[in-house]
């Protein structure tokens, strides 16, 4: 379907331009050539109306057909403008001759003015044609950019969704294995873990369509995950959550912290002995939310520089897809402490959760 160039306010602009040129041209004929008021404005009305019609015709024609290539487009507009200008001069002359055939002075002037009318008509029609062509080309480019952006957004959202979904099976398998191990030895704890796992998965489903949630919501969701892990590891696992007042107003992509804490548990508990405390700290600096997760590890058993695993790599990928930045996830090792730092810019659209 062709684009609509003359719609709404554009039509009002066209009408105003028509009246302006009608009055201007009629006034010039009246004052410079000493024609009667009736002759001047009849001539002006005929020429301006037909010129406006020719301009609309070339504009609509370009809406349906525009040759490829810059030179081809210019040549096409030029040829069509010459034809339209010739038709404009012919019909305007024919109508005015029939209206004033008894006035030889006016008819002589009209005959002599044919070349001037033709040149002016060519310029006006070609100018409107080129303007229309540029407008339609820009509209096509905008549509192409929009389609490209929409396609990239769909692909990005699909990848984000896939990354979020890949986290759940890994955690679920671990939880089910733990429940299986607890059923015979500690059935009450197994039952408690099933209930907590149910609450956790229910919370995951509720957040399925959310692009952003508040930090307190994310921490509450994370606590469900930690409650399950504490059933698995008992007194060995404890957490310390520290956040300032400003951070409570910040927004965060949902389920962003779980893989970080899961990574901390993996490095801190799986191959170590004794109790550990995972510290989660959140603060705001220059409008950006910072979240730091720290866990101890044993140098002799762990190799933290070997890699951060799927969990942290998925977080880095999610942050890049959301913000197009590679510097939003940092890891560091210092004196038996593994530190993960996440930076979350607050550039989201609040309406995206509605």
Short mmCIF file of C-alpha atoms in Angstrom, two decimals:
data_model
loop_
_atom_site.label_atom_id
_atom_site.label_comp_id
_atom_site.label_asym_id
_atom_site.label_seq_id
_atom_site.Cartn_x
_atom_site.Cartn_y
_atom_site.Cartn_z
CA UNK A 1 0.00 0.00 0.00
CA UNK A 2 1.33 3.45 -0.94
CA UNK A 3 2.32 5.96 1.69
CA UNK A 4 0.04 8.90 2.21
CA UNK A 5 1.96 12.12 1.71
CA UNK A 6 -1.02 14.46 1.83
CA UNK A 7 -2.87 13.63 5.04
CA UNK A 8 -4.05 15.60 8.04
CA UNK A 9 -2.08 18.78 8.60
CA UNK A 10 -0.30 18.32 5.27
CA UNK A 11 -3.53 18.90 3.41
CA UNK A 12 -4.07 22.14 5.33
CA UNK A 13 -0.56 23.20 4.38
CA UNK A 14 -1.30 22.40 0.75
CA UNK A 15 -4.52 24.45 0.82
CA UNK A 16 -2.78 27.41 2.44
CA UNK A 17 0.01 27.22 -0.14
CA UNK A 18 -2.60 27.09 -2.92
CA UNK A 19 -4.34 30.22 -1.62
CA UNK A 20 -1.02 32.01 -1.17
CA UNK A 21 0.13 31.35 -4.74
CA UNK A 22 -3.33 32.16 -6.14
CA UNK A 23 -3.37 35.56 -4.43
CA UNK A 24 0.29 36.28 -5.20
CA UNK A 25 0.06 35.41 -8.91
CA UNK A 26 -3.30 37.15 -9.32
CA UNK A 27 -1.96 40.26 -7.60
CA UNK A 28 1.08 40.36 -9.90
CA UNK A 29 -1.11 40.09 -13.00
CA UNK A 30 -3.40 42.80 -11.68
CA UNK A 31 -0.71 45.33 -10.72
CA UNK A 32 2.08 44.62 -13.25
CA UNK A 33 0.14 43.84 -16.42
CA UNK A 34 -2.85 46.07 -15.76
CA UNK A 35 -5.39 43.30 -16.32
CA UNK A 36 -8.83 43.58 -14.83
CA UNK A 37 -9.39 41.99 -11.42
CA UNK A 38 -11.57 39.33 -13.07
CA UNK A 39 -8.94 38.46 -15.68
CA UNK A 40 -6.07 38.43 -13.21
CA UNK A 41 -7.69 36.11 -10.68
CA UNK A 42 -9.36 33.90 -13.27
CA UNK A 43 -5.97 33.34 -14.88
CA UNK A 44 -4.41 32.78 -11.45
CA UNK A 45 -7.12 30.35 -10.36
CA UNK A 46 -6.92 28.23 -13.52
CA UNK A 47 -3.12 28.06 -13.52
CA UNK A 48 -2.76 27.38 -9.78
CA UNK A 49 -5.53 24.75 -9.61
CA UNK A 50 -4.18 22.81 -12.57
CA UNK A 51 -0.62 23.16 -11.32
CA UNK A 52 -1.71 21.82 -7.93
CA UNK A 53 -3.46 18.91 -9.65
CA UNK A 54 -0.31 18.14 -11.66
CA UNK A 55 1.76 18.23 -8.46
CA UNK A 56 -0.60 15.79 -6.73
CA UNK A 57 -0.54 13.48 -9.77
CA UNK A 58 3.28 13.28 -9.85
CA UNK A 59 3.41 12.83 -6.09
CA UNK A 60 0.92 9.98 -6.14
CA UNK A 61 2.66 8.42 -9.13
CA UNK A 62 5.93 8.36 -7.21
CA UNK A 63 4.16 6.70 -4.30
CA UNK A 64 3.51 3.64 -6.48
CA UNK A 65 6.55 3.61 -8.73
CA UNK A 66 10.11 4.85 -8.29
CA UNK A 67 12.93 3.42 -10.42
CA UNK A 68 16.04 2.11 -8.71
CA UNK A 69 19.24 4.14 -8.77
CA UNK A 70 19.80 7.82 -8.05
CA UNK A 71 20.25 8.96 -11.66
CA UNK A 72 17.29 6.90 -12.85
CA UNK A 73 15.09 8.55 -10.24
CA UNK A 74 16.17 12.06 -11.27
CA UNK A 75 15.70 11.23 -14.96
CA UNK A 76 12.25 9.76 -14.30
CA UNK A 77 11.11 12.84 -12.34
CA UNK A 78 12.49 15.12 -15.06
CA UNK A 79 10.66 13.32 -17.88
CA UNK A 80 7.38 13.14 -15.97
CA UNK A 81 7.72 16.82 -15.00
CA UNK A 82 8.19 17.84 -18.66
CA UNK A 83 5.11 15.89 -19.68
CA UNK A 84 3.01 17.21 -16.80
CA UNK A 85 4.19 20.79 -17.46
CA UNK A 86 3.24 20.50 -21.13
CA UNK A 87 -0.21 19.17 -20.20
CA UNK A 88 -0.60 21.93 -17.60
CA UNK A 89 0.23 24.67 -20.12
CA UNK A 90 -2.02 23.12 -22.78
CA UNK A 91 -5.14 22.78 -20.63
CA UNK A 92 -4.63 26.11 -18.86
CA UNK A 93 -4.22 27.88 -22.21
CA UNK A 94 -7.23 26.09 -23.69
CA UNK A 95 -9.52 27.02 -20.78
CA UNK A 96 -8.40 30.65 -20.64
CA UNK A 97 -8.68 31.16 -24.42
CA UNK A 98 -12.23 29.87 -24.29
CA UNK A 99 -12.97 32.22 -21.37
CA UNK A 100 -11.46 35.40 -22.87
CA UNK A 101 -11.54 34.78 -26.65
CA UNK A 102 -12.85 38.31 -27.28
CA UNK A 103 -9.99 40.05 -25.48
CA UNK A 104 -7.15 40.16 -27.99
CA UNK A 105 -4.76 41.98 -25.63
CA UNK A 106 -5.01 39.29 -22.96
CA UNK A 107 -4.91 36.46 -25.52
CA UNK A 108 -1.74 37.88 -27.11
CA UNK A 109 -0.12 38.11 -23.68
CA UNK A 110 -1.23 34.57 -22.86
CA UNK A 111 0.27 33.23 -26.10
CA UNK A 112 3.57 35.00 -25.46
CA UNK A 113 3.67 33.71 -21.87
CA UNK A 114 3.46 30.01 -22.89
CA UNK A 115 7.29 29.43 -22.77
CA UNK A 116 7.51 31.17 -19.37
CA UNK A 117 4.59 29.14 -18.01
CA UNK A 118 6.19 25.94 -19.32
CA UNK A 119 9.55 26.66 -17.64
CA UNK A 120 7.93 27.67 -14.35
CA UNK A 121 5.67 24.61 -14.48
CA UNK A 122 8.62 22.30 -15.07
CA UNK A 123 10.48 23.78 -12.11
CA UNK A 124 7.50 23.65 -9.77
CA UNK A 125 6.39 20.13 -10.71
CA UNK A 126 9.95 18.76 -10.70
CA UNK A 127 10.61 20.36 -7.30
CA UNK A 128 7.50 18.77 -5.80
CA UNK A 129 8.32 15.47 -7.51
CA UNK A 130 11.84 15.38 -6.10
CA UNK A 131 10.59 16.38 -2.65
CA UNK A 132 7.96 13.63 -2.76
CA UNK A 133 10.53 11.11 -3.93
CA UNK A 134 12.86 11.99 -1.06
CA UNK A 135 9.95 11.75 1.38
CA UNK A 136 8.89 8.31 0.12
CA UNK A 137 12.48 7.05 0.09
CA UNK A 138 12.97 8.23 3.67
CA UNK A 139 9.73 6.51 4.70
CA UNK A 140 10.94 3.27 3.12
CA UNK A 141 14.29 3.57 4.87
CA UNK A 142 12.55 4.22 8.19
CA UNK A 143 10.33 1.18 7.64
CA UNK A 144 13.39 -0.91 6.78
CA UNK A 145 15.20 0.33 9.90
CA UNK A 146 12.13 -0.38 12.02
CA UNK A 147 11.81 -3.90 10.63
CA UNK A 148 15.50 -4.47 11.28
CA UNK A 149 15.24 -3.10 14.82
CA UNK A 150 12.13 -5.20 15.49
CA UNK A 151 13.88 -8.30 14.18
CA UNK A 152 16.96 -7.62 16.31
CA UNK A 153 14.75 -6.96 19.34
CA UNK A 154 12.88 -10.23 18.84
CA UNK A 155 16.15 -12.14 18.46
CA UNK A 156 17.59 -10.40 21.53
CA UNK A 157 14.50 -11.12 23.63
CA UNK A 158 14.52 -14.75 22.46
CA UNK A 159 18.16 -15.09 23.49
CA UNK A 160 17.47 -13.43 26.85
CA UNK A 161 14.57 -15.80 27.41
CA UNK A 162 16.75 -18.77 26.48
CA UNK A 163 19.47 -17.66 28.89
CA UNK A 164 16.94 -17.33 31.69
CA UNK A 165 15.44 -20.74 30.96
CA UNK A 166 18.82 -22.46 30.85
CA UNK A 167 19.45 -21.54 34.47
CA UNK A 168 16.41 -23.34 35.88
CA UNK A 169 17.06 -26.96 34.75
CA UNK A 170 20.57 -26.92 36.21
CA UNK A 171 19.31 -25.73 39.59
CA UNK A 172 16.26 -28.01 39.44
CA UNK A 173 18.37 -31.11 38.80
CA UNK A 174 20.60 -30.31 41.77
CA UNK A 175 17.58 -29.74 44.00
CA UNK A 176 15.88 -33.00 42.93
CA UNK A 177 19.09 -34.93 43.53
CA UNK A 178 19.33 -33.41 47.00
CA UNK A 179 15.68 -34.23 47.72
CA UNK A 180 16.30 -37.81 46.59
CA UNK A 181 19.27 -38.07 48.97
CA UNK A 182 17.28 -36.60 51.88
CA UNK A 183 14.17 -38.77 51.48
CA UNK A 184 15.65 -41.82 53.22
CA UNK A 185 17.97 -40.06 55.66
CA UNK A 186 16.02 -36.93 56.64
CA UNK A 187 12.46 -37.14 55.27
CA UNK A 188 11.28 -34.03 57.12
CA UNK A 189 13.98 -31.93 55.51
CA UNK A 190 13.15 -33.48 52.13
CA UNK A 191 9.51 -32.46 52.58
CA UNK A 192 10.60 -28.94 53.58
CA UNK A 193 12.81 -28.69 50.53
CA UNK A 194 9.97 -29.79 48.21
CA UNK A 195 7.74 -27.02 49.60
CA UNK A 196 10.47 -24.41 49.23
CA UNK A 197 11.23 -25.59 45.71
CA UNK A 198 7.54 -25.28 44.87
CA UNK A 199 7.48 -21.68 46.15
CA UNK A 200 10.62 -20.89 44.20
CA UNK A 201 9.29 -22.27 40.91
CA UNK A 202 5.96 -20.50 41.44
CA UNK A 203 7.87 -17.23 41.87
CA UNK A 204 9.81 -17.97 38.68
CA UNK A 205 6.58 -18.37 36.71
CA UNK A 206 5.18 -15.10 38.07
CA UNK A 207 8.26 -13.26 36.86
CA UNK A 208 8.29 -14.96 33.45
CA UNK A 209 7.10 -11.85 31.58
CA UNK A 210 8.78 -9.21 33.72
CA UNK A 211 11.68 -7.37 32.15
CA UNK A 212 12.49 -5.38 35.29
CA UNK A 213 11.74 -5.76 39.00
CA UNK A 214 12.80 -3.80 42.05
CA UNK A 215 15.92 -4.84 43.93
CA UNK A 216 13.94 -5.80 47.07
CA UNK A 217 11.79 -8.14 44.91
CA UNK A 218 14.88 -9.72 43.42
CA UNK A 219 16.41 -10.22 46.87
CA UNK A 220 13.16 -11.75 48.15
CA UNK A 221 13.20 -14.14 45.19
CA UNK A 222 16.86 -14.89 45.87
CA UNK A 223 16.03 -15.70 49.49
CA UNK A 224 13.74 -18.51 48.30
CA UNK A 225 16.67 -19.95 46.41
CA UNK A 226 18.97 -19.61 49.45
CA UNK A 227 16.40 -21.29 51.69
CA UNK A 228 16.54 -24.33 49.43
CA UNK A 229 20.32 -24.34 49.41
CA UNK A 230 20.41 -24.04 53.19
CA UNK A 231 18.32 -27.19 53.45
CA UNK A 232 20.95 -28.92 51.32
CA UNK A 233 23.99 -27.62 53.16
CA UNK A 234 22.54 -26.96 56.61
CA UNK A 235 24.54 -24.81 59.01
CA UNK A 236 27.53 -24.67 56.64
CA UNK A 237 25.88 -21.96 54.53
CA UNK A 238 24.99 -18.51 55.78
CA UNK A 239 24.42 -15.23 53.96
CA UNK A 240 24.83 -11.57 54.84
CA UNK A 241 22.83 -9.07 52.76
CA UNK A 242 23.77 -5.39 52.99
CA UNK A 243 22.02 -2.66 51.02
CA UNK A 244 21.67 1.07 51.36
CA UNK A 245 18.38 2.95 51.24
CA UNK A 246 18.96 4.34 47.75
CA UNK A 247 19.40 0.85 46.27
CA UNK A 248 15.87 -0.18 47.32
CA UNK A 249 14.45 2.15 44.66
CA UNK A 250 16.59 0.66 41.90
CA UNK A 251 15.42 -1.78 39.21
CA UNK A 252 17.12 -4.96 38.06
CA UNK A 253 16.46 -7.66 35.45
CA UNK A 254 14.78 -10.61 37.22
CA UNK A 255 16.77 -13.71 38.20
CA UNK A 256 20.05 -11.88 37.64
CA UNK A 257 21.54 -12.68 41.05
CA UNK A 258 20.68 -16.38 41.35
CA UNK A 259 23.44 -17.65 39.03
CA UNK A 260 25.95 -15.37 40.77
CA UNK A 261 25.06 -16.77 44.19
CA UNK A 262 24.93 -20.29 42.75
CA UNK A 263 28.45 -19.74 41.46
CA UNK A 264 29.51 -18.51 44.91
CA UNK A 265 28.05 -21.63 46.55
CA UNK A 266 29.79 -23.84 44.01
CA UNK A 267 33.20 -22.25 44.63
CA UNK A 268 32.66 -21.81 48.35
CA UNK A 269 31.07 -25.10 49.45
CA UNK A 270 31.44 -27.95 46.98
CA UNK A 271 35.15 -28.56 47.44
CA UNK A 272 35.78 -26.90 50.79
CA UNK A 273 35.22 -27.86 54.40
CA UNK A 274 33.76 -25.83 57.21
CA UNK A 275 31.21 -23.05 57.24
CA UNK A 276 31.13 -20.16 54.80
CA UNK A 277 29.32 -16.85 54.60
CA UNK A 278 28.32 -15.36 51.28
CA UNK A 279 28.13 -11.57 51.42
CA UNK A 280 25.77 -9.71 49.12
CA UNK A 281 26.12 -5.93 49.10
CA UNK A 282 24.14 -3.39 47.04
CA UNK A 283 24.69 0.34 46.70
CA UNK A 284 24.10 3.20 44.28
CA UNK A 285 26.85 5.31 42.77
CA UNK A 286 26.29 8.05 40.16
CA UNK A 287 22.85 6.70 39.33
CA UNK A 288 24.07 3.14 38.75
CA UNK A 289 23.21 0.11 40.88
CA UNK A 290 26.21 -1.89 42.09
CA UNK A 291 25.79 -5.42 43.47
CA UNK A 292 28.77 -7.26 44.91
CA UNK A 293 28.80 -10.95 45.85
CA UNK A 294 31.75 -12.33 47.81
CA UNK A 295 32.53 -15.89 48.88
CA UNK A 296 35.58 -17.62 50.36
CA UNK A 297 37.37 -20.41 48.55
CA UNK A 298 40.26 -22.77 49.13
CA UNK A 299 43.29 -22.01 46.95
CA UNK A 300 44.47 -25.60 47.07
CA UNK A 301 41.19 -27.05 45.83
CA UNK A 302 39.79 -24.31 43.64
CA UNK A 303 40.96 -22.73 40.42
CA UNK A 304 38.85 -19.56 40.16
CA UNK A 305 40.91 -18.16 37.30
CA UNK A 306 40.14 -21.20 35.18
CA UNK A 307 36.71 -19.78 34.31
CA UNK A 308 33.49 -18.53 35.77
CA UNK A 309 31.25 -21.22 34.24
CA UNK A 310 27.91 -20.93 32.48
CA UNK A 311 26.27 -18.94 35.29
CA UNK A 312 28.49 -15.88 35.13
CA UNK A 313 28.95 -16.07 31.37
CA UNK A 314 25.16 -16.03 30.96
CA UNK A 315 24.94 -12.98 33.23
CA UNK A 316 27.58 -11.19 31.17
CA UNK A 317 25.71 -12.04 27.98
CA UNK A 318 22.38 -10.84 29.41
CA UNK A 319 23.91 -7.54 30.49
CA UNK A 320 25.43 -7.05 27.05
CA UNK A 321 22.12 -7.77 25.31
CA UNK A 322 20.32 -5.32 27.60
CA UNK A 323 22.86 -2.48 27.64
CA UNK A 324 25.36 -3.19 24.82
CA UNK A 325 28.24 -2.95 27.29
CA UNK A 326 30.96 -5.46 28.13
CA UNK A 327 32.13 -3.84 31.38
CA UNK A 328 29.11 -4.53 33.60
CA UNK A 329 30.40 -7.78 35.14
CA UNK A 330 33.73 -8.00 36.92
CA UNK A 331 35.35 -10.80 38.91
CA UNK A 332 38.38 -10.64 41.15
CA UNK A 333 40.31 -12.89 43.55
CA UNK A 334 42.03 -11.55 46.64
CA UNK A 335 43.17 -13.39 49.78
CA UNK A 336 40.84 -16.42 49.54
CA UNK A 337 37.88 -14.21 48.59
CA UNK A 338 36.21 -14.47 45.20
CA UNK A 339 34.35 -11.25 44.30
CA UNK A 340 31.74 -10.77 41.61
CA UNK A 341 30.64 -7.21 40.86
CA UNK A 342 27.56 -6.44 38.77
CA UNK A 343 26.72 -2.95 37.55
CA UNK A 344 23.16 -2.26 36.42
CA UNK A 345 22.51 1.02 34.56
CA UNK A 346 19.09 2.50 35.29
CA UNK A 347 18.12 3.14 31.69
CA UNK A 348 15.09 0.85 31.49
CA UNK A 349 11.61 1.83 30.36
CA UNK A 350 9.29 1.64 33.37
CA UNK A 351 6.35 0.92 31.08
CA UNK A 352 7.95 -2.34 29.93
CA UNK A 353 6.56 -4.17 32.96
CA UNK A 354 2.98 -3.12 32.28
#
